[in-house]
Every structure is written in structure tokens, then in C-alpha cells.
């Protein structure tokens, strides 16, 4: 009986597990970039993946969304092996330098967001009125109401990033993975951006994993930290991280941090 | 003069085939330019030319032989780009020179090509046969329909390839579709403007549209209209003034492009 209960609890935990990375090894035809990475992201977690340059953060994120295949190990999305996973509308990914698109690309905010609604068969074929309303709704969420007809190229870097967040939200994802989303924008814009992510996580229960150098900016919103340097040096609760040896190492590496305790 | 134009079968066949091709080129060109694949049509045109010569040597429908060779070559370009880790234009340079070498070799096998071969080098739309008109219409329609049917996915992957891949867009299949459609369009364009100018058909109207458009949809519409105007007006000019059609078409499209650039510079606030 007892084992039955434990199993059920296990099942429940599994369901809550949005992403699970299990014993992952990766190299680009050379030395190992990632070694024995075990990491999990649960529903409504906000995880910051931090570490020095070249520590494998971007590679890990790409493995988590299936853009790269690990040499060994497994990735599970919503309890399913990534190879068998099909519900990609549940996963939003914002790549590094996502705003560095072709500078002459004549595309409106509405077109950028609408195109994502056709990416997956599960959302294809919805009526045009619904799509228009959805665009309006996600632009409201990122404080860009009324920007539908604006050309992407006429927006500021910060506004472009918010459009990309809006696009990511349009398919009602359950998890969002971002790779250094605030590179190249000013401090205030960065802060606003992480406040927006914090709101999405807090108010809507969106699970978030963000690769970042701005630990000082993001730490007031997160509850989990993964500190990476080829191996996973630390993975766990944010509060405990601040007391850990890995954190002191990070400080010694010259990261200027403002820590916001919950 | 005008009445002889209007009653000429050659003229109307040229206009009909040209119009369908124009729309296909206009649409496809936007994606090629924005994907920085402008030179792909240039590379494929050399291969298409080798196909034409092979068809003439074998005495078997040059357009069909060229189509097959060009489609196979287009898939090869993709493979070369992905597996050999070559930047796109290096693969194209290899293909273009290989295609031209093959064409020269095949030409040496038969000496008396005469006017026929020149028609494919410099284009000869007024000599297009009814069968070729039919083929052009069917293939150009296919290009247009496939682009419009995959419009949103193509836009997504052209704008942001990696994210589109994660979002479930069939990026690799669409890559193949785009490159095959380019191959088809190039072969059709070869008949109309010839090997030496065919890449202008796919690139110039799109480049002009990019100067003015205020949305992606508008870019596609403008590019198709510019292409349509250049081809139709180019054919009319060539018929009336007895100029080569290919040169008239490309002159017109470049004139439109220059006008859009000048227009944009004169009214810098237009795009805002």
C-alpha cells in the first residue's frame, strides 16, 4: 500500500516536471563541452542558468529544445523523450541575438506574431478573428498595445525583444527558454524585461529557464539556479545558492551581483 | 503596327507565359533575397543551361531535361551547404562553374546548334512554343500555390530560422521546397530572358519591393507587380521597337529598382 502511495507521488512529480536533463554529455568534435549534466525544471519554476563564458550554457539550452543532440544522456519534455515529443507549441524558445535579424526585413509586429500561430498543426486552422484577438492579447501582455502595424525595424531593441516574447506567448506555451535575452540593451530596459518575465512566471505560472550574465538583475525573480562550467557546479534553490561555494567562486570571477533575497 | 501586335500568336504566348512566370519570380525572389540566397538562381541557371544543351544533344525536350538536372542540382546545393559546411555561395560557385563546364563539353559534341542555343543564352521569349507556354503556366502556378500555401511558415523561418525549428516548422522540408521551386523557376526563366539574365528576374523586383514595402505581405505583392510590369512592358517594347526582350525586361526592372531607391532617398520619412 505504502509503495503504491509513493508511486503515485512519483507520478505526480513527473507530471510537474516540465524539462528533465539526464546524464547529458556533449562535444562539438573535440573536448567535452558538457559533462554529466543532470537538471530539472518543474512547473512554475524560474531557473537562471549562469556560468562563465564558454561554460556550455547556450549548448545546454539548445539541447533542452532539441536543436542539438547530446552524445550521451536523455532529455525529457513533459515526461516524454525529446525524440518523441510533438507538442512544440508548449515550448517557447528565444535564441541569443534574436533581435539581430536582417535590418531591411519588412515585417510588421502582427505578421511576426501571427506566423507563429501557423507553426504547429495543433493551432493551425483557427479563424482569422481569433488570431487577431490573440495578437492583441499578447501585445497587451508585453505593454505594446496598438503596435500591430509597426515595422519591426522601426522599434527599439527593447521593444523588439518584447515583440519576440509576445510571439512566444501566442501559442500559450507552458515553458519558455531564453538565451541571454537582454544583450545589447540599456540597464533600465533589462530590468523592465526581467520584471516582465517575473510577472509571467508569477501571475501565469509560466516555467522559465534563462541563460544569463545578468544574475544581479534576474535574481529577485528566480527560485532556481544552475551554475555551469562544463559540469554542473550547483543546481538547486536560489536562496541556498547564495550560501554555496559555487556562488563565492562566481563572485571571485568578477561578477558584480546585487542579491535580492525573497 | 499595333494591330499586328494584337493579332500575333507569338506575342500573346509570350505575354501569357511571361505573366505567370513573373508572379512566381516575384514571390520566390522575396524569400531568396531575405534568406541571402540571391545567387542561388545564378548558380542554378548555369546548370539549367547544361541541361538544355544535353537535351539538344540527345534531341529530347530540352526544357524537361534541364528541369530534371536543375532540380537534382538544387538538392545537391542544399546537401553541399549542410554537409560540407561550406558557406552558401561557395557551393554555388562550384555548381555554376561545373554546370558551365558540362555545357561547353556537350556543345563540343555537336557543332551545329546555331540560333537555338543562342536563344537559351540570351533568351527568346517570342519564339516560345505552345507546349512551353502550357508547361510554364502549370509550373509557375505550382510555384505560386506552394509559396502561398506555406506563406506563414516560410515567413517564420526566413525571419527567425532557429526559433521556427523549435516551434515545429518543418524547416528542412521547406528548404527543399524553396530550392526546388527556384530550380523550376530558373528553367522557365531561361527560355524568357536567357541564362545570362535569369537571376535578375528573381532578385531585382524583390530588391525594389524591399525599398518601399511596409509589411511582408506588401513586399510580396509589390515584388510580383514590379516583376509583372517589367515582363509585360519588356515584351511589348521588344515587339514594338525590335529590341531583345530579355534586355528590355531587365532594363525595366532595374529602372524600377533605381526609382524605388531614389524615391526612398527623396522621401526618407516614407518608410516610417
Coordinates of C-alpha atoms in Angstrom, one line a residue:
Chain A
X1 CA 0.0 0.0 0.0
X2 CA 2.8 2.3 1.1
X3 CA 4.7 1.7 -2.1
X4 CA 1.6 2.4 -4.1
X5 CA 1.3 5.8 -2.5
X6 CA 4.9 6.6 -3.2
X7 CA 4.4 5.6 -6.8
X8 CA 1.5 7.9 -7.1
X9 CA 3.6 10.7 -5.6
X10 CA 6.3 9.9 -8.1
X11 CA 3.8 10.1 -10.9
X12 CA 2.6 13.5 -9.7
X13 CA 6.2 14.8 -9.5
X14 CA 6.8 13.5 -13.0
X15 CA 3.8 15.4 -14.3
X16 CA 5.0 18.6 -12.7
X17 CA 8.4 18.1 -14.3
X18 CA 8.5 20.2 -17.4
X19 CA 12.1 19.5 -18.5
X20 CA 14.4 16.9 -17.3
X21 CA 18.0 16.6 -18.5
X22 CA 19.6 13.2 -17.6
X23 CA 23.3 12.5 -17.6
X24 CA 23.9 14.6 -20.7
X25 CA 27.4 14.7 -22.4
X26 CA 28.1 16.9 -25.4
X27 CA 31.1 17.9 -27.6
X28 CA 31.5 19.5 -30.9
X29 CA 34.0 17.0 -32.4
X30 CA 36.5 17.9 -29.7
X31 CA 36.8 18.2 -25.9
X32 CA 33.6 17.8 -23.8
X33 CA 31.5 21.0 -23.6
X34 CA 29.1 19.4 -21.2
X35 CA 29.8 16.6 -18.8
X36 CA 27.2 14.6 -16.9
X37 CA 24.6 17.3 -16.7
X38 CA 21.5 16.4 -14.6
X39 CA 18.9 19.1 -14.3
X40 CA 15.2 19.5 -14.0
X41 CA 12.7 22.3 -14.4
X42 CA 9.3 22.0 -12.7
X43 CA 6.1 23.7 -13.4
X44 CA 6.2 27.4 -12.5
X45 CA 9.9 27.3 -11.8
X46 CA 12.1 30.2 -12.8
X47 CA 15.6 28.9 -13.4
X48 CA 18.6 31.0 -14.1
X49 CA 21.4 29.2 -15.9
X50 CA 24.7 31.0 -15.1
X51 CA 28.4 30.5 -15.6
X52 CA 31.5 31.9 -17.2
X53 CA 31.8 32.4 -20.9
X54 CA 32.3 29.2 -22.8
X55 CA 30.8 27.1 -19.9
X56 CA 28.3 25.4 -22.2
X57 CA 25.2 27.4 -21.2
X58 CA 23.9 28.1 -24.7
X59 CA 24.8 24.5 -25.7
X60 CA 22.7 23.2 -22.8
X61 CA 19.7 25.3 -23.7
X62 CA 20.0 24.1 -27.3
X63 CA 20.0 20.6 -26.2
X64 CA 16.9 21.3 -24.0
X65 CA 14.9 22.4 -27.1
X66 CA 16.2 19.7 -29.4
X67 CA 18.4 21.9 -31.6
X68 CA 21.5 19.9 -30.6
X69 CA 21.7 16.2 -29.9
X70 CA 23.7 15.0 -26.9
X71 CA 26.3 12.3 -27.5
X72 CA 25.0 10.6 -24.3
X73 CA 22.2 11.1 -22.0
X74 CA 18.5 11.9 -22.4
X75 CA 16.2 14.9 -22.4
X76 CA 12.6 14.7 -21.4
X77 CA 9.9 17.3 -22.1
X78 CA 6.7 17.0 -20.2
X79 CA 7.7 13.4 -19.3
X80 CA 8.2 12.4 -22.9
X81 CA 11.6 11.7 -24.6
X82 CA 12.5 14.7 -26.7
X83 CA 12.7 12.5 -29.8
X84 CA 9.1 11.5 -29.4
X85 CA 7.8 14.9 -28.3
X86 CA 5.4 16.6 -30.7
X87 CA 3.6 19.4 -28.7
X88 CA 6.2 22.0 -29.6
X89 CA 3.7 24.8 -29.2
X90 CA 4.1 24.2 -25.4
X91 CA 7.7 25.2 -25.7
X92 CA 8.8 28.8 -26.4
X93 CA 12.4 29.4 -27.3
X94 CA 14.1 32.8 -27.7
X95 CA 17.6 32.4 -29.1
X96 CA 20.6 34.6 -28.4
X97 CA 20.7 37.7 -30.5
X98 CA 17.2 37.1 -31.6
X99 CA 16.8 40.8 -32.4
X100 CA 19.7 40.7 -34.8
X101 CA 17.5 39.9 -37.8
X102 CA 18.2 41.3 -41.3
X103 CA 18.0 45.1 -40.9
X104 CA 15.9 45.5 -44.1
X105 CA 13.3 42.8 -43.2
X106 CA 10.0 44.5 -43.9
X107 CA 7.8 42.7 -41.4
X108 CA 5.2 44.1 -39.1
X109 CA 4.7 43.2 -35.4
X110 CA 1.4 41.5 -36.3
X111 CA 3.0 39.4 -39.1
X112 CA 5.8 38.2 -36.8
X113 CA 3.3 37.1 -34.1
X114 CA 0.8 35.6 -36.5
X115 CA 3.4 33.5 -38.3
X116 CA 4.0 31.6 -35.0
X117 CA 0.3 30.6 -34.9
X118 CA 0.8 28.6 -38.1
X119 CA 4.0 26.8 -36.9
X120 CA 2.2 23.9 -35.3
X121 CA -0.6 21.8 -36.7
X122 CA -2.4 21.9 -33.4
X123 CA -3.1 25.6 -33.7
X124 CA -3.4 25.8 -37.5
X125 CA -6.8 26.5 -39.0
X126 CA -8.1 28.7 -36.2
X127 CA -10.4 31.5 -37.5
X128 CA -8.8 34.8 -38.5
X129 CA -10.8 36.7 -35.9
X130 CA -9.3 34.5 -33.2
X131 CA -5.8 35.1 -34.5
X132 CA -6.3 38.9 -34.5
X133 CA -7.6 38.8 -30.9
X134 CA -4.7 36.6 -29.8
X135 CA -2.2 39.1 -31.3
X136 CA -3.9 41.9 -29.4
X137 CA -3.9 39.9 -26.2
X138 CA -0.2 39.1 -26.2
X139 CA 0.8 42.6 -27.2
X140 CA -1.3 43.9 -24.2
X141 CA 0.7 41.5 -22.0
X142 CA 4.0 42.9 -23.1
X143 CA 2.8 46.5 -22.9
X144 CA 2.8 47.1 -26.7
X145 CA -0.9 47.5 -27.3
X146 CA -1.6 49.1 -30.7
X147 CA 1.8 48.2 -32.2
X148 CA 0.3 45.6 -34.7
X149 CA 1.1 47.5 -37.9
X150 CA 4.5 48.8 -36.8
X151 CA 7.5 47.6 -38.8
X152 CA 9.9 45.5 -36.6
X153 CA 12.8 47.5 -38.0
X154 CA 11.4 50.8 -36.6
X155 CA 11.2 49.5 -33.0
X156 CA 13.9 49.9 -30.3
X157 CA 15.9 46.8 -29.2
X158 CA 13.9 46.6 -26.0
X159 CA 10.6 46.8 -27.9
X160 CA 11.7 44.1 -30.4
X161 CA 12.5 41.8 -27.5
X162 CA 9.1 42.3 -26.1
X163 CA 7.5 41.5 -29.5
X164 CA 9.5 38.3 -29.5
X165 CA 8.2 37.5 -26.1
X166 CA 4.7 38.2 -27.3
X167 CA 5.3 35.9 -30.3
X168 CA 6.5 33.2 -27.9
X169 CA 3.4 33.7 -25.7
X170 CA 0.9 33.5 -28.6
X171 CA 0.9 29.7 -28.7
X172 CA 0.2 29.6 -24.9
X173 CA 3.4 27.8 -24.0
X174 CA 4.0 26.2 -20.7
X175 CA 7.7 26.7 -20.7
X176 CA 9.9 29.5 -22.1
X177 CA 13.6 29.1 -22.6
X178 CA 15.7 32.2 -23.3
X179 CA 19.3 32.6 -24.2
X180 CA 20.9 35.9 -22.9
X181 CA 17.8 37.8 -23.9
X182 CA 19.0 41.3 -22.9
X183 CA 22.3 41.5 -24.6
X184 CA 22.9 45.0 -26.1
X185 CA 20.1 46.9 -24.4
X186 CA 20.4 49.5 -21.6
X187 CA 20.1 48.7 -17.9
X188 CA 16.6 50.1 -17.4
X189 CA 15.3 48.1 -20.4
X190 CA 17.0 44.9 -19.0
X191 CA 15.3 45.5 -15.7
X192 CA 11.9 46.0 -17.3
X193 CA 12.4 42.9 -19.3
X194 CA 13.2 40.7 -16.3
X195 CA 10.2 42.3 -14.5
X196 CA 8.1 41.2 -17.4
X197 CA 9.4 37.6 -17.2
X198 CA 8.9 37.7 -13.4
X199 CA 5.2 38.7 -14.0
X200 CA 4.7 35.9 -16.5
X201 CA 6.2 33.4 -14.1
X202 CA 4.3 34.7 -11.0
X203 CA 0.9 35.6 -12.5
X204 CA 0.6 32.9 -15.2
X205 CA 2.7 30.1 -13.8
X206 CA 4.9 30.0 -16.9
X207 CA 8.0 27.9 -16.3
X208 CA 11.1 29.8 -17.4
X209 CA 14.7 28.9 -17.9
X210 CA 17.0 31.8 -18.8
X211 CA 20.7 31.7 -19.7
X212 CA 22.1 35.0 -18.4
X213 CA 25.0 37.0 -17.4
X214 CA 22.7 39.4 -15.5
X215 CA 22.4 37.4 -12.4
X216 CA 22.1 40.6 -10.3
X217 CA 19.1 41.6 -12.4
X218 CA 17.3 38.3 -12.6
X219 CA 17.8 37.0 -9.1
X220 CA 14.9 38.8 -7.5
X221 CA 12.5 36.8 -9.7
X222 CA 14.1 33.3 -9.8
X223 CA 13.7 30.4 -7.5
X224 CA 16.2 28.0 -9.0
X225 CA 19.8 28.4 -10.1
X226 CA 22.0 26.2 -12.3
X227 CA 25.6 27.2 -12.2
X228 CA 27.5 25.6 -15.1
X229 CA 31.1 25.3 -16.0
X230 CA 31.2 22.2 -18.3
X231 CA 29.9 20.3 -15.3
X232 CA 27.0 21.4 -13.2
X233 CA 28.6 23.1 -10.2
X234 CA 25.3 23.9 -8.5
X235 CA 21.7 23.2 -9.2
X236 CA 19.1 24.0 -6.6
X237 CA 17.2 26.7 -4.8
X238 CA 18.3 30.2 -5.3
X239 CA 18.4 31.0 -1.5
X240 CA 20.8 28.1 -0.9
X241 CA 22.9 29.1 -3.8
X242 CA 23.9 32.3 -2.2
X243 CA 25.4 30.4 0.7
X244 CA 27.2 27.9 -1.6
X245 CA 30.9 27.6 -2.6
X246 CA 29.9 27.9 -6.3
X247 CA 28.4 31.4 -5.5
X248 CA 31.6 32.5 -3.9
X249 CA 33.6 31.2 -6.9
X250 CA 31.3 33.3 -9.1
X251 CA 31.9 36.4 -7.1
X252 CA 35.6 35.8 -7.3
X253 CA 35.2 35.6 -11.1
X254 CA 34.3 39.2 -11.0
X255 CA 30.5 39.0 -11.4
X256 CA 29.1 42.1 -9.8
X257 CA 26.0 41.0 -8.1
X258 CA 23.1 42.6 -6.3
X259 CA 21.3 39.9 -4.5
X260 CA 17.7 40.2 -3.7
X261 CA 16.6 37.7 -1.1
X262 CA 13.0 36.6 -1.4
Chain B
X1 CA 1.8 48.1 -86.1
X2 CA -0.4 47.9 -83.0
X3 CA -3.0 45.7 -84.8
X4 CA -0.2 43.3 -85.9
X5 CA 0.9 43.1 -82.3
X6 CA -2.5 42.3 -81.0
X7 CA -3.2 39.6 -83.6
X8 CA 0.2 37.9 -83.2
X9 CA 0.2 34.5 -81.7
X10 CA 3.8 34.8 -80.7
X11 CA 3.1 38.0 -78.8
X12 CA 0.2 36.6 -76.8
X13 CA 2.0 33.4 -76.0
X14 CA 5.0 35.4 -74.7
X15 CA 2.7 37.6 -72.6
X16 CA 0.8 34.6 -71.2
X17 CA 3.9 32.6 -70.2
X18 CA 5.7 35.7 -69.1
X19 CA 2.9 36.8 -66.8
X20 CA 2.7 33.5 -64.9
X21 CA 6.4 33.3 -64.6
X22 CA 6.5 37.0 -63.4
X23 CA 4.3 36.3 -60.4
X24 CA 6.3 33.1 -59.5
X25 CA 9.6 35.0 -59.7
X26 CA 8.2 38.0 -57.7
X27 CA 7.1 35.8 -54.8
X28 CA 10.1 33.5 -54.8
X29 CA 12.5 36.4 -55.1
X30 CA 11.5 37.9 -51.8
X31 CA 12.4 34.8 -49.9
X32 CA 15.6 34.3 -51.8
X33 CA 16.8 37.9 -51.2
X34 CA 15.9 37.9 -47.5
X35 CA 17.5 34.5 -47.0
X36 CA 20.6 35.9 -48.6
X37 CA 20.2 33.2 -51.3
X38 CA 20.1 35.6 -54.2
X39 CA 22.9 33.9 -56.0
X40 CA 21.2 30.6 -55.9
X41 CA 19.3 31.3 -59.1
X42 CA 22.5 32.4 -60.8
X43 CA 24.2 29.1 -59.9
X44 CA 21.2 27.1 -61.0
X45 CA 20.9 28.9 -64.3
X46 CA 24.3 27.6 -65.4
X47 CA 23.3 24.1 -64.5
X48 CA 19.9 24.6 -66.3
X49 CA 21.9 25.7 -69.3
X50 CA 23.9 22.4 -69.3
X51 CA 20.6 20.6 -69.1
X52 CA 19.3 22.4 -72.2
X53 CA 22.4 21.6 -74.1
X54 CA 22.1 17.9 -73.0
X55 CA 18.5 17.9 -74.2
X56 CA 19.5 19.4 -77.6
X57 CA 22.4 16.8 -77.9
X58 CA 20.0 13.9 -77.1
X59 CA 17.3 15.5 -79.2
X60 CA 14.8 15.2 -76.3
X61 CA 12.7 18.0 -74.9
X62 CA 15.5 20.4 -73.6
X63 CA 13.2 22.1 -71.1
X64 CA 12.4 18.8 -69.4
X65 CA 16.0 17.5 -69.3
X66 CA 17.0 20.9 -67.9
X67 CA 14.3 20.7 -65.3
X68 CA 15.4 17.3 -64.1
X69 CA 19.1 18.3 -63.9
X70 CA 18.3 21.6 -62.2
X71 CA 16.1 20.0 -59.5
X72 CA 18.7 17.4 -58.8
X73 CA 21.4 20.1 -58.7
X74 CA 19.3 22.2 -56.3
X75 CA 19.1 19.4 -53.8
X76 CA 22.8 18.9 -54.2
X77 CA 23.4 22.6 -53.3
X78 CA 21.5 22.1 -50.1
X79 CA 23.4 19.0 -49.2
X80 CA 26.7 20.7 -50.0
X81 CA 25.7 23.6 -47.9
X82 CA 24.8 21.5 -44.9
X83 CA 27.3 18.6 -45.0
X84 CA 30.4 20.1 -46.5
X85 CA 30.0 23.1 -44.1
X86 CA 30.5 25.4 -47.0
X87 CA 29.1 28.9 -47.0
X88 CA 26.2 29.0 -49.5
X89 CA 27.9 30.9 -52.2
X90 CA 31.0 28.7 -52.4
X91 CA 28.7 25.7 -53.1
X92 CA 27.0 27.8 -55.8
X93 CA 30.3 28.8 -57.4
X94 CA 31.3 25.2 -57.7
X95 CA 27.9 24.3 -59.1
X96 CA 27.8 27.2 -61.6
X97 CA 31.3 26.5 -63.0
X98 CA 30.6 22.8 -63.1
X99 CA 27.4 23.3 -65.0
X100 CA 29.0 25.7 -67.5
X101 CA 31.9 23.2 -68.0
X102 CA 29.4 20.5 -68.7
X103 CA 27.6 22.7 -71.1
X104 CA 30.8 23.6 -73.0
X105 CA 31.8 20.0 -73.2
X106 CA 28.4 19.0 -74.5
X107 CA 28.4 21.8 -77.1
X108 CA 31.7 20.4 -78.4
X109 CA 29.9 17.1 -79.2
X110 CA 27.7 18.8 -81.7
X111 CA 28.7 21.9 -83.6
X112 CA 25.6 23.0 -85.4
X113 CA 23.4 24.4 -82.5
X114 CA 23.1 27.8 -84.2
X115 CA 20.3 30.0 -83.2
X116 CA 18.7 27.5 -80.9
X117 CA 21.5 27.7 -78.3
X118 CA 21.8 31.4 -78.6
X119 CA 18.1 31.6 -77.7
X120 CA 18.8 29.9 -74.3
X121 CA 21.9 32.1 -73.7
X122 CA 20.2 35.4 -74.3
X123 CA 16.5 34.5 -74.1
X124 CA 14.0 34.3 -76.8
X125 CA 10.5 34.7 -75.4
X126 CA 8.9 35.5 -78.7
X127 CA 9.9 32.1 -80.0
X128 CA 8.2 30.2 -77.2
X129 CA 6.1 27.2 -78.4
X130 CA 2.5 26.5 -77.3
X131 CA 3.7 23.4 -75.4
X132 CA 6.3 25.5 -73.5
X133 CA 3.6 28.1 -72.7
X134 CA 1.4 25.3 -71.2
X135 CA 4.4 23.9 -69.2
X136 CA 5.3 27.4 -68.0
X137 CA 1.8 28.1 -66.8
X138 CA 1.5 24.8 -64.9
X139 CA 4.9 25.1 -63.3
X140 CA 4.6 28.8 -62.4
X141 CA 1.2 28.1 -60.9
X142 CA 2.7 25.3 -58.8
X143 CA 5.4 27.7 -57.6
X144 CA 2.9 30.3 -56.6
X145 CA 0.5 27.9 -54.9
X146 CA 3.2 26.2 -52.9
X147 CA 4.6 29.6 -51.7
X148 CA 1.2 30.9 -50.8
X149 CA 0.2 27.6 -49.1
X150 CA 3.3 27.7 -46.8
X151 CA 3.3 31.5 -46.5
X152 CA 3.3 31.8 -42.7
X153 CA 5.8 29.0 -42.2
X154 CA 8.1 30.4 -44.8
X155 CA 7.9 33.9 -43.2
X156 CA 8.6 32.4 -39.8
X157 CA 11.7 30.5 -40.9
X158 CA 13.0 33.3 -43.1
X159 CA 12.7 35.8 -40.2
X160 CA 13.9 33.5 -37.4
X161 CA 15.1 30.1 -38.5
X162 CA 16.2 28.6 -35.2
X163 CA 13.0 29.6 -33.3
X164 CA 10.9 28.3 -36.2
X165 CA 12.7 25.0 -36.0
X166 CA 11.9 24.7 -32.3
X167 CA 8.3 25.8 -32.8
X168 CA 7.8 22.8 -35.1
X169 CA 8.0 24.4 -38.5
X170 CA 9.3 21.8 -41.0
X171 CA 12.3 23.9 -41.8
X172 CA 14.3 21.2 -43.7
X173 CA 11.4 20.3 -45.9
X174 CA 10.6 23.9 -46.7
X175 CA 14.3 24.5 -47.5
X176 CA 14.0 21.7 -50.1
X177 CA 10.7 23.1 -51.5
X178 CA 12.2 26.5 -51.9
X179 CA 15.3 25.4 -53.6
X180 CA 13.3 23.1 -56.0
X181 CA 10.9 25.9 -56.8
X182 CA 13.9 28.1 -57.5
X183 CA 15.2 25.4 -59.9
X184 CA 11.9 25.2 -61.7
X185 CA 11.6 29.0 -62.0
X186 CA 15.1 29.3 -63.3
X187 CA 14.5 26.8 -66.1
X188 CA 11.3 28.6 -67.1
X189 CA 13.1 32.0 -66.9
X190 CA 15.9 30.6 -69.1
X191 CA 13.6 30.5 -72.1
X192 CA 12.4 34.0 -71.5
X193 CA 15.4 36.1 -70.5
X194 CA 18.2 33.5 -71.1
X195 CA 21.0 32.1 -68.9
X196 CA 22.8 35.4 -68.6
X197 CA 19.9 37.4 -67.1
X198 CA 17.7 34.8 -65.4
X199 CA 18.8 35.7 -61.9
X200 CA 17.7 39.3 -62.5
X201 CA 14.1 38.0 -62.7
X202 CA 14.2 36.6 -59.2
X203 CA 16.3 39.3 -57.5
X204 CA 15.6 42.7 -58.9
X205 CA 11.8 43.1 -58.4
X206 CA 12.2 41.7 -54.8
X207 CA 15.0 44.2 -54.1
X208 CA 12.8 47.0 -55.4
X209 CA 9.9 45.9 -53.3
X210 CA 12.0 45.8 -50.2
X211 CA 12.7 49.6 -50.6
X212 CA 9.0 50.5 -50.3
X213 CA 7.1 47.8 -48.5
X214 CA 5.6 48.5 -45.1
X215 CA 4.8 44.9 -44.4
X216 CA 5.8 41.4 -45.5
X217 CA 2.6 40.9 -47.4
X218 CA 3.1 44.2 -49.2
X219 CA 6.6 43.1 -50.2
X220 CA 5.3 40.0 -51.9
X221 CA 2.5 42.0 -53.7
X222 CA 4.9 44.8 -54.8
X223 CA 7.6 42.4 -55.9
X224 CA 5.0 40.4 -58.0
X225 CA 3.6 43.6 -59.5
X226 CA 7.1 45.0 -60.4
X227 CA 8.0 41.7 -62.0
X228 CA 4.7 41.5 -63.9
X229 CA 5.1 45.1 -65.2
X230 CA 8.8 44.5 -66.2
X231 CA 8.0 41.4 -68.1
X232 CA 4.8 42.6 -69.9
X233 CA 6.2 46.0 -70.7
X234 CA 9.5 44.5 -71.7
X235 CA 7.8 42.1 -74.2
X236 CA 5.7 45.0 -75.6
X237 CA 8.8 47.2 -76.0
X238 CA 10.8 44.4 -77.6
X239 CA 8.0 43.7 -80.1
X240 CA 7.3 47.3 -81.0
X241 CA 10.9 48.5 -81.1
X242 CA 12.5 45.3 -82.1
X243 CA 14.8 45.2 -79.0
X244 CA 15.8 42.0 -77.4
X245 CA 13.1 41.1 -74.9
X246 CA 15.5 39.9 -72.2
X247 CA 17.4 43.2 -72.2
X248 CA 14.2 45.2 -72.2
X249 CA 12.8 43.2 -69.3
X250 CA 15.9 43.5 -67.2
X251 CA 16.4 47.2 -68.1
X252 CA 12.8 47.9 -66.9
X253 CA 13.2 46.0 -63.7
X254 CA 16.4 47.8 -62.9
X255 CA 14.8 51.1 -63.7
X256 CA 12.1 50.3 -61.2
X257 CA 14.6 49.4 -58.6
X258 CA 16.6 52.6 -59.1
X259 CA 13.3 54.6 -59.0
X260 CA 12.4 52.9 -55.6
X261 CA 15.8 53.7 -54.2
X262 CA 15.7 57.3 -55.4
X263 CA 12.1 57.6 -54.1
X264 CA 13.1 56.3 -50.7
X265 CA 16.0 58.7 -50.5
X266 CA 13.9 61.7 -51.6
X267 CA 11.3 60.9 -49.1
X268 CA 13.1 59.4 -46.1
X269 CA 10.1 59.7 -43.9
X270 CA 8.1 57.4 -46.2
X271 CA 9.1 54.2 -44.5
X272 CA 8.3 55.4 -41.0

